[in-house]
């Protein structure tokens, strides 16, 4: 019989309740309505993209990326680079800082970069690079956004923000200052969405618009006040015609929100929020968004994270992404902090090095390192009575081995199971996924003993295409023992 196998990451506070994990695998709805495995299993699991090195910038780490007018820019270490579609690059300027994230925006004429105490302007037509061109008129900013001709800078540790001149980031006027009015909490982030300026404070948010008044062009939208703030300035992204961010309010923090019609909607789960809580201070959390084959992914990372959390707007489900460390042999958080779509390529920036990666669903390794994929399925239990398992099979795309030699020519899947709800595990057992073209291969195991509460887990580390459809068991219920 078919069993529940495909699903998101959801490891509850107690693994005895739910111990599910999808690592480097994301769910995809079988949209046709009559696909294999339906109606019991509406989703399949698809392997997340692999990575190749696109280019190696000479300074590190990557601190921010931006694309405008078919040009790509990256800040790595204390340098600003233009990166070209063939993977070459050119240094354009030197920053006064070397670490932490930078805010980047553009007005069509200039690229504006902020790193907290400093402002940098690149004139796009000439590549002229200026450091603090506004002098003492720049009052600091960690992030910057653009709306209706103006750069907007939140003043750090205050509830104020200020504007550049019209289409001129080098011109700042000390009188062009606005104040977040509805509450006194400090502004954490500012972002333009649908020509509305969202001022995200520590515990509240205000949307503003361009009122066109001569004294100060922006004004709050009357009657709208949002009682949810932002826990990390660099977690605010646009996705799926909305905004998503890691939030907080006067009662606590650590919920991921998407805003719908000025109303924040919780999209994280208790299991995801448990992981976020383990990060501690959320100021350094960072997120990016990208779209691929109809999926819009919100990728949430943190320096203290052991795993990277990813929300898919297409399915409203979460999965995890991890990278393999050759030095330690352990899985760690995903290596990318930044993503841009440039020249029809998804380019990612490494959080530790100066490497820019090319992301592709047709690449099956992590820049030469194993891309380890795991699926831990839901509990199988029958009122805690014994179940005898004679057979377990994973239905998947087989015959995916690669041509040539080395790892992947004869790919295998490893299976193990737990009889105590995911606390301890059996020995690993492997089965072939099929050499290249061997599409009748079957990944199945027999003589699996019995359990009262069983969790199956599979793992694949070969550099091959991975698509999981469902799983089946042959089992018999034991005699009721009260």
Short mmCIF file of C-alpha atoms in Angstrom, two decimals:
data_model
loop_
_atom_site.label_atom_id
_atom_site.label_comp_id
_atom_site.label_asym_id
_atom_site.label_seq_id
_atom_site.Cartn_x
_atom_site.Cartn_y
_atom_site.Cartn_z
CA UNK A 1 0.00 0.00 0.00
CA UNK A 2 1.06 3.58 -0.56
CA UNK A 3 2.12 5.47 2.56
CA UNK A 4 2.52 9.19 3.29
CA UNK A 5 6.10 9.90 2.25
CA UNK A 6 6.36 13.16 0.30
CA UNK A 7 6.19 16.39 2.29
CA UNK A 8 7.89 19.45 3.75
CA UNK A 9 10.35 19.90 6.60
CA UNK A 10 8.48 19.84 9.89
CA UNK A 11 10.40 18.64 12.93
CA UNK A 12 8.23 19.46 15.91
CA UNK A 13 9.48 20.35 19.39
CA UNK A 14 9.06 16.64 20.09
CA UNK A 15 10.16 14.29 17.32
CA UNK A 16 7.57 11.86 18.69
CA UNK A 17 4.93 14.16 17.21
CA UNK A 18 6.51 14.85 13.82
CA UNK A 19 10.10 14.35 12.66
CA UNK A 20 9.81 15.17 8.95
CA UNK A 21 12.72 16.68 7.03
CA UNK A 22 13.24 17.54 3.38
CA UNK A 23 16.85 18.60 2.89
CA UNK A 24 17.90 19.80 -0.56
CA UNK A 25 14.51 18.63 -1.81
CA UNK A 26 11.42 20.75 -2.45
CA UNK A 27 7.79 19.77 -2.98
CA UNK A 28 6.08 20.28 -6.31
CA UNK A 29 2.34 19.94 -6.90
CA UNK A 30 1.26 17.40 -9.52
CA UNK A 31 -0.85 19.96 -11.36
CA UNK A 32 -2.40 17.75 -14.05
CA UNK A 33 -4.72 16.04 -11.57
CA UNK A 34 -4.05 12.52 -12.85
CA UNK A 35 -0.30 12.13 -12.36
CA UNK A 36 1.33 9.00 -11.00
CA UNK A 37 0.67 8.44 -7.31
CA UNK A 38 -2.46 10.58 -7.12
CA UNK A 39 -4.85 11.11 -5.47
CA UNK A 40 -3.13 9.83 -2.33
CA UNK A 41 0.07 11.78 -2.99
CA UNK A 42 -0.50 15.22 -4.50
CA UNK A 43 3.18 16.25 -4.45
CA UNK A 44 6.53 14.98 -5.64
CA UNK A 45 9.96 15.91 -4.29
CA UNK A 46 12.43 17.60 -6.64
CA UNK A 47 16.15 18.00 -6.04
CA UNK A 48 17.20 21.60 -5.35
CA UNK A 49 19.67 23.28 -7.73
CA UNK A 50 23.34 22.43 -7.77
CA UNK A 51 26.14 24.97 -8.19
CA UNK A 52 29.23 25.60 -10.26
CA UNK A 53 31.76 28.37 -9.72
CA UNK A 54 30.84 31.31 -11.95
CA UNK A 55 33.76 33.47 -10.87
CA UNK A 56 36.12 33.98 -7.95
CA UNK A 57 36.33 37.57 -6.76
CA UNK A 58 39.73 38.36 -5.18
CA UNK A 59 38.26 39.84 -1.98
CA UNK A 60 35.83 38.30 0.47
CA UNK A 61 33.16 37.78 1.65
CA UNK A 62 30.38 38.66 -0.78
CA UNK A 63 28.43 41.42 0.99
CA UNK A 64 25.77 42.35 -1.57
CA UNK A 65 24.74 41.97 -5.21
CA UNK A 66 22.63 44.06 -7.58
CA UNK A 67 21.48 44.07 -11.22
CA UNK A 68 20.37 47.13 -13.18
CA UNK A 69 20.28 47.95 -16.88
CA UNK A 70 21.60 44.47 -17.73
CA UNK A 71 24.68 45.08 -15.58
CA UNK A 72 25.61 43.10 -12.49
CA UNK A 73 27.46 44.50 -9.49
CA UNK A 74 28.85 42.77 -6.40
CA UNK A 75 30.49 44.04 -3.24
CA UNK A 76 33.06 41.61 -1.85
CA UNK A 77 35.33 42.57 1.01
CA UNK A 78 36.13 46.25 0.54
CA UNK A 79 35.71 46.29 -3.25
CA UNK A 80 32.88 47.03 -5.66
CA UNK A 81 33.01 44.93 -8.84
CA UNK A 82 31.13 44.85 -12.09
CA UNK A 83 30.65 41.22 -13.08
CA UNK A 84 30.21 40.29 -16.73
CA UNK A 85 28.17 37.47 -18.25
CA UNK A 86 31.29 35.47 -19.16
CA UNK A 87 32.43 35.35 -15.52
CA UNK A 88 35.07 38.07 -15.76
CA UNK A 89 34.93 41.17 -13.57
CA UNK A 90 36.31 44.65 -13.11
CA UNK A 91 36.99 46.47 -9.84
CA UNK A 92 35.23 49.86 -9.76
CA UNK A 93 35.90 51.25 -6.29
CA UNK A 94 37.09 50.71 -2.74
CA UNK A 95 34.85 50.84 0.33
CA UNK A 96 35.91 51.96 3.79
CA UNK A 97 34.64 48.73 5.38
CA UNK A 98 35.30 45.06 4.62
CA UNK A 99 32.67 43.03 6.47
CA UNK A 100 28.93 42.64 7.01
CA UNK A 101 26.14 43.18 4.52
CA UNK A 102 25.68 46.33 2.46
CA UNK A 103 22.50 47.99 1.22
CA UNK A 104 22.31 48.63 -2.53
CA UNK A 105 19.83 50.41 -4.79
CA UNK A 106 19.86 52.47 -7.99
CA UNK A 107 17.95 55.36 -9.53
CA UNK A 108 18.68 54.55 -13.17
CA UNK A 109 21.60 56.98 -13.23
CA UNK A 110 23.53 56.05 -10.11
CA UNK A 111 24.22 53.01 -7.99
CA UNK A 112 24.02 53.79 -4.27
CA UNK A 113 25.70 51.61 -1.64
CA UNK A 114 25.53 52.04 2.13
CA UNK A 115 27.42 50.13 4.82
CA UNK A 116 26.23 51.86 8.01
CA UNK A 117 28.52 54.87 8.44
CA UNK A 118 29.29 55.46 4.76
CA UNK A 119 27.65 56.14 1.42
CA UNK A 120 29.09 55.32 -2.01
CA UNK A 121 27.84 56.48 -5.40
CA UNK A 122 28.74 54.92 -8.76
CA UNK A 123 27.74 56.99 -11.80
CA UNK A 124 26.52 54.34 -14.23
CA UNK A 125 27.38 56.24 -17.41
CA UNK A 126 31.03 56.88 -16.51
CA UNK A 127 31.79 54.37 -13.72
CA UNK A 128 32.98 57.28 -11.57
CA UNK A 129 33.05 56.11 -7.96
CA UNK A 130 32.61 58.53 -5.05
CA UNK A 131 33.05 57.88 -1.33
CA UNK A 132 30.76 59.90 0.96
CA UNK A 133 30.00 62.46 -1.77
CA UNK A 134 27.46 64.19 0.48
CA UNK A 135 29.90 64.62 3.35
CA UNK A 136 28.34 65.39 6.71
CA UNK A 137 24.83 65.45 5.18
CA UNK A 138 24.90 61.64 5.13
CA UNK A 139 23.67 60.52 8.55
CA UNK A 140 24.34 56.82 8.11
CA UNK A 141 22.17 53.96 6.84
CA UNK A 142 22.33 50.19 6.77
CA UNK A 143 19.85 49.82 3.93
CA UNK A 144 18.68 52.02 1.06
CA UNK A 145 15.69 51.91 -1.28
CA UNK A 146 14.41 54.01 -4.18
CA UNK A 147 10.97 55.52 -4.78
CA UNK A 148 9.79 58.07 -7.35
CA UNK A 149 13.23 59.54 -8.00
CA UNK A 150 14.50 59.58 -4.40
CA UNK A 151 16.91 57.37 -2.48
CA UNK A 152 15.50 56.72 0.99
CA UNK A 153 17.87 56.21 3.94
CA UNK A 154 16.64 55.09 7.40
CA UNK A 155 18.73 56.92 10.00
CA UNK A 156 20.23 54.25 12.29
CA UNK A 157 18.82 53.89 15.82
CA UNK A 158 16.07 56.46 15.22
CA UNK A 159 12.50 56.63 13.92
CA UNK A 160 13.60 59.03 11.17
CA UNK A 161 14.49 58.65 7.50
CA UNK A 162 15.83 61.09 4.94
CA UNK A 163 15.88 61.53 1.18
CA UNK A 164 18.38 62.24 -1.56
CA UNK A 165 17.87 64.88 -4.18
CA UNK A 166 15.67 64.00 -7.14
CA UNK A 167 17.63 61.43 -9.18
CA UNK A 168 20.81 62.54 -7.41
CA UNK A 169 22.24 60.45 -4.60
CA UNK A 170 25.09 62.92 -4.09
CA UNK A 171 22.66 65.66 -3.08
CA UNK A 172 21.30 65.46 0.46
CA UNK A 173 19.38 68.16 2.26
CA UNK A 174 19.29 68.13 6.05
CA UNK A 175 15.68 69.35 5.91
CA UNK A 176 14.42 66.41 3.81
CA UNK A 177 13.70 64.27 6.86
CA UNK A 178 10.60 62.26 7.68
CA UNK A 179 9.52 60.69 10.95
CA UNK A 180 7.72 57.42 11.45
CA UNK A 181 4.69 58.83 13.23
CA UNK A 182 2.42 56.04 14.47
CA UNK A 183 4.80 54.71 17.12
CA UNK A 184 8.17 55.63 18.53
CA UNK A 185 10.01 52.39 17.67
CA UNK A 186 13.14 52.78 15.57
CA UNK A 187 13.13 52.07 11.83
CA UNK A 188 14.88 48.80 10.99
CA UNK A 189 14.32 48.65 7.22
CA UNK A 190 12.71 50.54 4.35
CA UNK A 191 11.58 49.10 1.03
CA UNK A 192 9.54 50.30 -1.94
CA UNK A 193 6.79 47.90 -3.01
CA UNK A 194 4.18 48.88 -5.59
CA UNK A 195 5.25 52.53 -5.22
CA UNK A 196 4.52 52.42 -1.52
CA UNK A 197 7.33 52.97 0.96
CA UNK A 198 7.19 50.50 3.84
CA UNK A 199 8.98 51.73 6.96
CA UNK A 200 9.49 48.60 9.04
CA UNK A 201 10.22 49.44 12.65
CA UNK A 202 11.24 47.25 15.54
CA UNK A 203 7.63 46.42 16.45
CA UNK A 204 5.39 48.35 14.00
CA UNK A 205 5.28 49.18 10.30
CA UNK A 206 4.00 52.22 8.41
CA UNK A 207 3.30 52.44 4.67
CA UNK A 208 3.96 55.83 3.04
CA UNK A 209 3.32 57.17 -0.46
CA UNK A 210 4.40 60.03 -2.70
CA UNK A 211 1.98 62.83 -1.85
CA UNK A 212 3.86 65.30 -4.06
CA UNK A 213 3.92 68.08 -1.48
CA UNK A 214 6.60 70.71 -1.95
CA UNK A 215 8.00 70.72 1.58
CA UNK A 216 8.44 66.92 1.81
CA UNK A 217 7.11 64.65 -0.95
CA UNK A 218 6.28 61.53 1.09
CA UNK A 219 3.43 61.09 3.55
CA UNK A 220 1.93 58.20 5.57
CA UNK A 221 -1.09 56.43 4.11
CA UNK A 222 -3.89 57.55 6.37
CA UNK A 223 -5.77 54.90 8.35
CA UNK A 224 -3.12 52.20 7.82
CA UNK A 225 -0.89 51.13 10.70
CA UNK A 226 0.64 47.66 11.03
CA UNK A 227 1.32 46.27 14.51
CA UNK A 228 4.16 44.05 13.32
CA UNK A 229 7.79 45.05 12.96
CA UNK A 230 11.01 43.57 11.62
CA UNK A 231 13.65 41.48 13.40
CA UNK A 232 16.31 41.71 10.67
CA UNK A 233 16.77 44.51 8.13
CA UNK A 234 18.18 42.16 5.50
CA UNK A 235 15.32 39.65 5.71
CA UNK A 236 12.85 41.92 3.89
CA UNK A 237 12.36 40.85 0.26
CA UNK A 238 9.80 41.11 -2.49
CA UNK A 239 8.26 37.80 -3.51
CA UNK A 240 5.15 36.64 -5.31
CA UNK A 241 3.69 40.14 -5.58
CA UNK A 242 4.12 40.72 -1.85
CA UNK A 243 6.70 41.36 0.87
CA UNK A 244 8.14 38.67 3.14
CA UNK A 245 10.22 39.32 6.24
CA UNK A 246 11.29 37.91 9.59
CA UNK A 247 9.11 39.74 12.06
CA UNK A 248 8.75 40.76 15.64
CA UNK A 249 6.30 42.78 17.71
CA UNK A 250 5.91 43.92 21.28
CA UNK A 251 5.15 40.35 22.40
CA UNK A 252 8.05 38.50 20.78
CA UNK A 253 9.97 37.66 17.61
CA UNK A 254 10.79 34.94 15.13
CA UNK A 255 7.71 34.61 12.90
CA UNK A 256 8.00 34.93 9.11
CA UNK A 257 5.29 37.11 7.60
CA UNK A 258 3.91 37.84 4.16
CA UNK A 259 1.82 40.96 3.81
CA UNK A 260 -1.54 40.81 2.05
CA UNK A 261 -3.48 44.05 1.72
CA UNK A 262 -1.59 45.71 4.61
CA UNK A 263 -2.27 42.68 6.83
CA UNK A 264 0.75 40.56 7.85
CA UNK A 265 0.01 36.86 7.46
CA UNK A 266 2.10 34.26 9.29
CA UNK A 267 3.68 31.85 6.81
CA UNK A 268 6.18 30.12 9.10
CA UNK A 269 5.26 27.00 11.08
CA UNK A 270 5.91 26.12 14.70
CA UNK A 271 8.69 23.80 13.53
CA UNK A 272 10.34 26.55 11.48
CA UNK A 273 9.96 29.03 14.34
CA UNK A 274 11.67 26.55 16.68
CA UNK A 275 14.71 26.56 14.39
CA UNK A 276 14.69 30.36 14.12
CA UNK A 277 14.59 30.67 17.90
CA UNK A 278 17.79 28.60 18.14
CA UNK A 279 19.66 31.31 16.20
CA UNK A 280 19.51 33.75 19.12
CA UNK A 281 19.99 37.36 18.01
CA UNK A 282 18.13 37.81 14.71
CA UNK A 283 19.75 41.09 13.63
CA UNK A 284 22.15 39.20 11.37
CA UNK A 285 19.51 37.07 9.67
CA UNK A 286 19.47 37.53 5.90
CA UNK A 287 17.19 36.43 3.08
CA UNK A 288 16.94 36.48 -0.67
CA UNK A 289 14.26 35.50 -3.14
CA UNK A 290 14.35 33.91 -6.56
CA UNK A 291 11.93 32.31 -9.01
CA UNK A 292 12.41 29.10 -10.98
CA UNK A 293 9.94 27.02 -12.98
CA UNK A 294 6.95 28.63 -11.30
CA UNK A 295 8.31 28.33 -7.75
CA UNK A 296 9.09 31.49 -5.81
CA UNK A 297 11.57 30.70 -3.04
CA UNK A 298 12.27 32.78 0.08
CA UNK A 299 15.69 31.65 1.36
CA UNK A 300 16.36 32.56 5.01
CA UNK A 301 19.85 32.24 6.48
CA UNK A 302 21.75 33.21 9.63
CA UNK A 303 25.43 33.08 10.70
CA UNK A 304 24.53 30.72 13.56
CA UNK A 305 22.27 28.47 11.49
CA UNK A 306 23.02 24.80 10.99
CA UNK A 307 20.46 24.65 8.20
CA UNK A 308 18.95 27.16 5.78
CA UNK A 309 15.16 27.57 5.73
CA UNK A 310 13.32 27.95 2.42
CA UNK A 311 9.67 28.87 1.85
CA UNK A 312 8.02 28.10 -1.50
CA UNK A 313 5.10 30.37 -2.36
CA UNK A 314 3.87 27.87 -4.98
CA UNK A 315 3.12 25.23 -2.35
CA UNK A 316 3.16 27.25 0.91
CA UNK A 317 5.61 24.67 2.27
CA UNK A 318 9.10 24.84 3.79
CA UNK A 319 12.19 22.78 3.11
CA UNK A 320 15.84 22.99 4.14
CA UNK A 321 19.06 23.51 2.20
CA UNK A 322 22.47 22.52 3.42
CA UNK A 323 26.04 22.40 2.15
CA UNK A 324 28.60 19.69 2.77
CA UNK A 325 31.84 20.73 4.44
CA UNK A 326 34.74 18.70 3.10
CA UNK A 327 36.90 19.88 6.01
CA UNK A 328 34.58 18.61 8.75
CA UNK A 329 32.47 16.05 6.92
CA UNK A 330 29.36 17.74 8.32
CA UNK A 331 26.37 19.45 6.74
CA UNK A 332 26.15 23.20 7.35
CA UNK A 333 23.97 26.07 6.24
CA UNK A 334 23.58 26.83 2.55
CA UNK A 335 26.56 28.80 1.23
CA UNK A 336 24.65 31.63 -0.45
CA UNK A 337 23.52 34.88 1.20
CA UNK A 338 22.64 36.71 -2.03
CA UNK A 339 21.01 35.95 -5.36
CA UNK A 340 20.44 37.88 -8.57
CA UNK A 341 18.98 36.97 -11.95
CA UNK A 342 21.54 38.15 -14.50
CA UNK A 343 21.81 37.34 -18.24
CA UNK A 344 19.25 34.52 -17.77
CA UNK A 345 21.36 33.02 -14.99
CA UNK A 346 20.81 32.67 -11.25
CA UNK A 347 24.01 33.95 -9.62
CA UNK A 348 24.61 33.41 -5.88
CA UNK A 349 27.11 35.10 -3.55
CA UNK A 350 29.02 33.09 -0.94
CA UNK A 351 28.73 34.18 2.72
CA UNK A 352 32.33 33.27 3.50
CA UNK A 353 34.43 33.58 0.34
CA UNK A 354 34.45 35.76 -2.77
CA UNK A 355 32.93 33.04 -4.93
CA UNK A 356 29.92 33.71 -7.13
CA UNK A 357 28.06 30.53 -8.08
CA UNK A 358 25.92 29.64 -11.07
CA UNK A 359 22.79 27.85 -9.85
CA UNK A 360 21.07 25.28 -12.05
CA UNK A 361 18.54 22.48 -11.64
CA UNK A 362 20.63 20.53 -14.15
CA UNK A 363 23.71 20.63 -11.90
CA UNK A 364 23.85 17.91 -9.27
CA UNK A 365 26.79 18.85 -7.02
CA UNK A 366 27.66 21.74 -4.74
CA UNK A 367 30.56 23.25 -6.71
CA UNK A 368 32.22 19.85 -6.77
CA UNK A 369 31.20 18.85 -3.24
CA UNK A 370 28.42 16.29 -2.61
CA UNK A 371 24.91 17.70 -2.58
CA UNK A 372 23.37 15.52 0.13
CA UNK A 373 19.60 15.08 -0.14
CA UNK A 374 17.50 13.65 2.68
CA UNK A 375 13.87 12.82 3.15
CA UNK A 376 12.61 11.79 6.58
CA UNK A 377 9.01 10.67 6.26
CA UNK A 378 6.03 10.96 8.64
CA UNK A 379 5.45 8.47 11.45
CA UNK A 380 3.76 5.16 10.62
CA UNK A 381 1.75 3.94 13.58
CA UNK A 382 -1.39 1.92 14.27
CA UNK A 383 -2.40 2.83 17.81
CA UNK A 384 1.11 1.75 18.86
CA UNK A 385 0.36 -1.86 17.95
CA UNK A 386 3.08 -3.87 16.24
CA UNK A 387 3.37 -3.59 12.46
CA UNK A 388 5.47 -6.20 10.61
CA UNK A 389 7.22 -4.80 7.54
CA UNK A 390 8.13 -7.19 4.75
CA UNK A 391 8.80 -4.58 2.07
CA UNK A 392 9.54 -0.86 1.56
CA UNK A 393 10.00 0.77 -1.85
CA UNK A 394 10.62 4.34 -2.96
CA UNK A 395 9.03 5.19 -6.29
CA UNK A 396 11.36 7.59 -8.07
CA UNK A 397 13.00 8.41 -11.37
CA UNK A 398 15.61 5.73 -11.95
CA UNK A 399 18.27 5.18 -14.57
CA UNK A 400 19.80 8.53 -13.65
CA UNK A 401 23.45 7.44 -13.42
CA UNK A 402 25.97 9.62 -15.19
CA UNK A 403 28.15 8.63 -18.13
CA UNK A 404 31.87 8.16 -17.65
CA UNK A 405 33.50 7.16 -14.38
CA UNK A 406 33.52 8.10 -10.70
CA UNK A 407 30.75 8.87 -8.26
CA UNK A 408 27.32 8.91 -9.90
CA UNK A 409 27.95 6.18 -12.49
CA UNK A 410 26.25 3.65 -10.21
CA UNK A 411 24.14 5.90 -7.93
CA UNK A 412 22.63 4.51 -4.76
CA UNK A 413 20.02 5.48 -2.23
CA UNK A 414 20.62 4.83 1.46
CA UNK A 415 17.71 3.89 3.72
CA UNK A 416 17.46 3.64 7.47
CA UNK A 417 14.53 3.53 9.87
CA UNK A 418 13.71 4.40 13.45
CA UNK A 419 11.40 2.44 15.71
CA UNK A 420 11.29 5.05 18.46
CA UNK A 421 9.93 8.06 16.58
CA UNK A 422 13.22 9.31 15.16
CA UNK A 423 15.52 9.16 18.19
CA UNK A 424 17.69 6.18 17.25
CA UNK A 425 18.22 4.54 13.88
CA UNK A 426 18.88 1.23 12.20
CA UNK A 427 21.98 0.51 10.17
CA UNK A 428 22.15 2.06 6.71
CA UNK A 429 21.12 -0.12 3.76
CA UNK A 430 21.73 0.90 0.15
CA UNK A 431 19.98 0.16 -3.13
CA UNK A 432 20.75 1.08 -6.72
CA UNK A 433 19.01 4.04 -8.36
CA UNK A 434 19.94 2.64 -11.77
CA UNK A 435 22.95 3.25 -13.96
CA UNK A 436 22.43 5.51 -16.95
CA UNK A 437 19.42 4.32 -18.95
CA UNK A 438 18.46 1.53 -16.53
CA UNK A 439 14.97 2.87 -15.96
CA UNK A 440 13.54 -0.39 -14.59
CA UNK A 441 15.75 -0.28 -11.50
CA UNK A 442 13.84 -0.50 -8.22
CA UNK A 443 14.92 0.93 -4.89
CA UNK A 444 13.33 -1.48 -2.42
CA UNK A 445 14.19 -3.26 0.82
CA UNK A 446 12.66 -6.33 2.46
CA UNK A 447 12.79 -8.19 5.77
CA UNK A 448 12.44 -5.00 7.81
CA UNK A 449 11.22 -6.43 11.11
CA UNK A 450 8.50 -4.76 13.09
CA UNK A 451 7.84 -1.51 14.91
CA UNK A 452 5.10 0.23 16.81
CA UNK A 453 6.07 3.72 15.63
CA UNK A 454 8.32 3.75 12.57
CA UNK A 455 9.97 6.58 10.66
CA UNK A 456 11.75 5.90 7.35
CA UNK A 457 14.58 8.10 6.07
CA UNK A 458 16.40 8.02 2.75
CA UNK A 459 19.60 9.82 1.70
CA UNK A 460 21.23 10.40 -1.69
CA UNK A 461 24.65 11.99 -2.17
CA UNK A 462 25.52 10.93 -5.72
CA UNK A 463 25.64 13.80 -8.27
CA UNK A 464 22.53 12.72 -10.17
CA UNK A 465 19.03 13.92 -10.89
CA UNK A 466 16.67 13.22 -7.97
CA UNK A 467 12.88 13.06 -8.29
CA UNK A 468 10.88 11.21 -5.61
CA UNK A 469 7.28 10.28 -6.42
CA UNK A 470 5.98 8.30 -3.43
CA UNK A 471 6.70 5.22 -1.30
CA UNK A 472 4.98 1.91 -0.69
CA UNK A 473 5.12 -0.76 1.99
CA UNK A 474 3.88 -4.32 2.43
CA UNK A 475 3.03 -4.75 6.07
CA UNK A 476 0.80 -6.69 8.41
CA UNK A 477 -0.67 -5.64 11.72
CA UNK A 478 0.35 -7.68 14.70
CA UNK A 479 -2.07 -9.14 17.20
CA UNK A 480 -3.50 -6.51 19.48
CA UNK A 481 -1.67 -6.62 22.79
CA UNK A 482 -3.72 -4.20 24.79
#
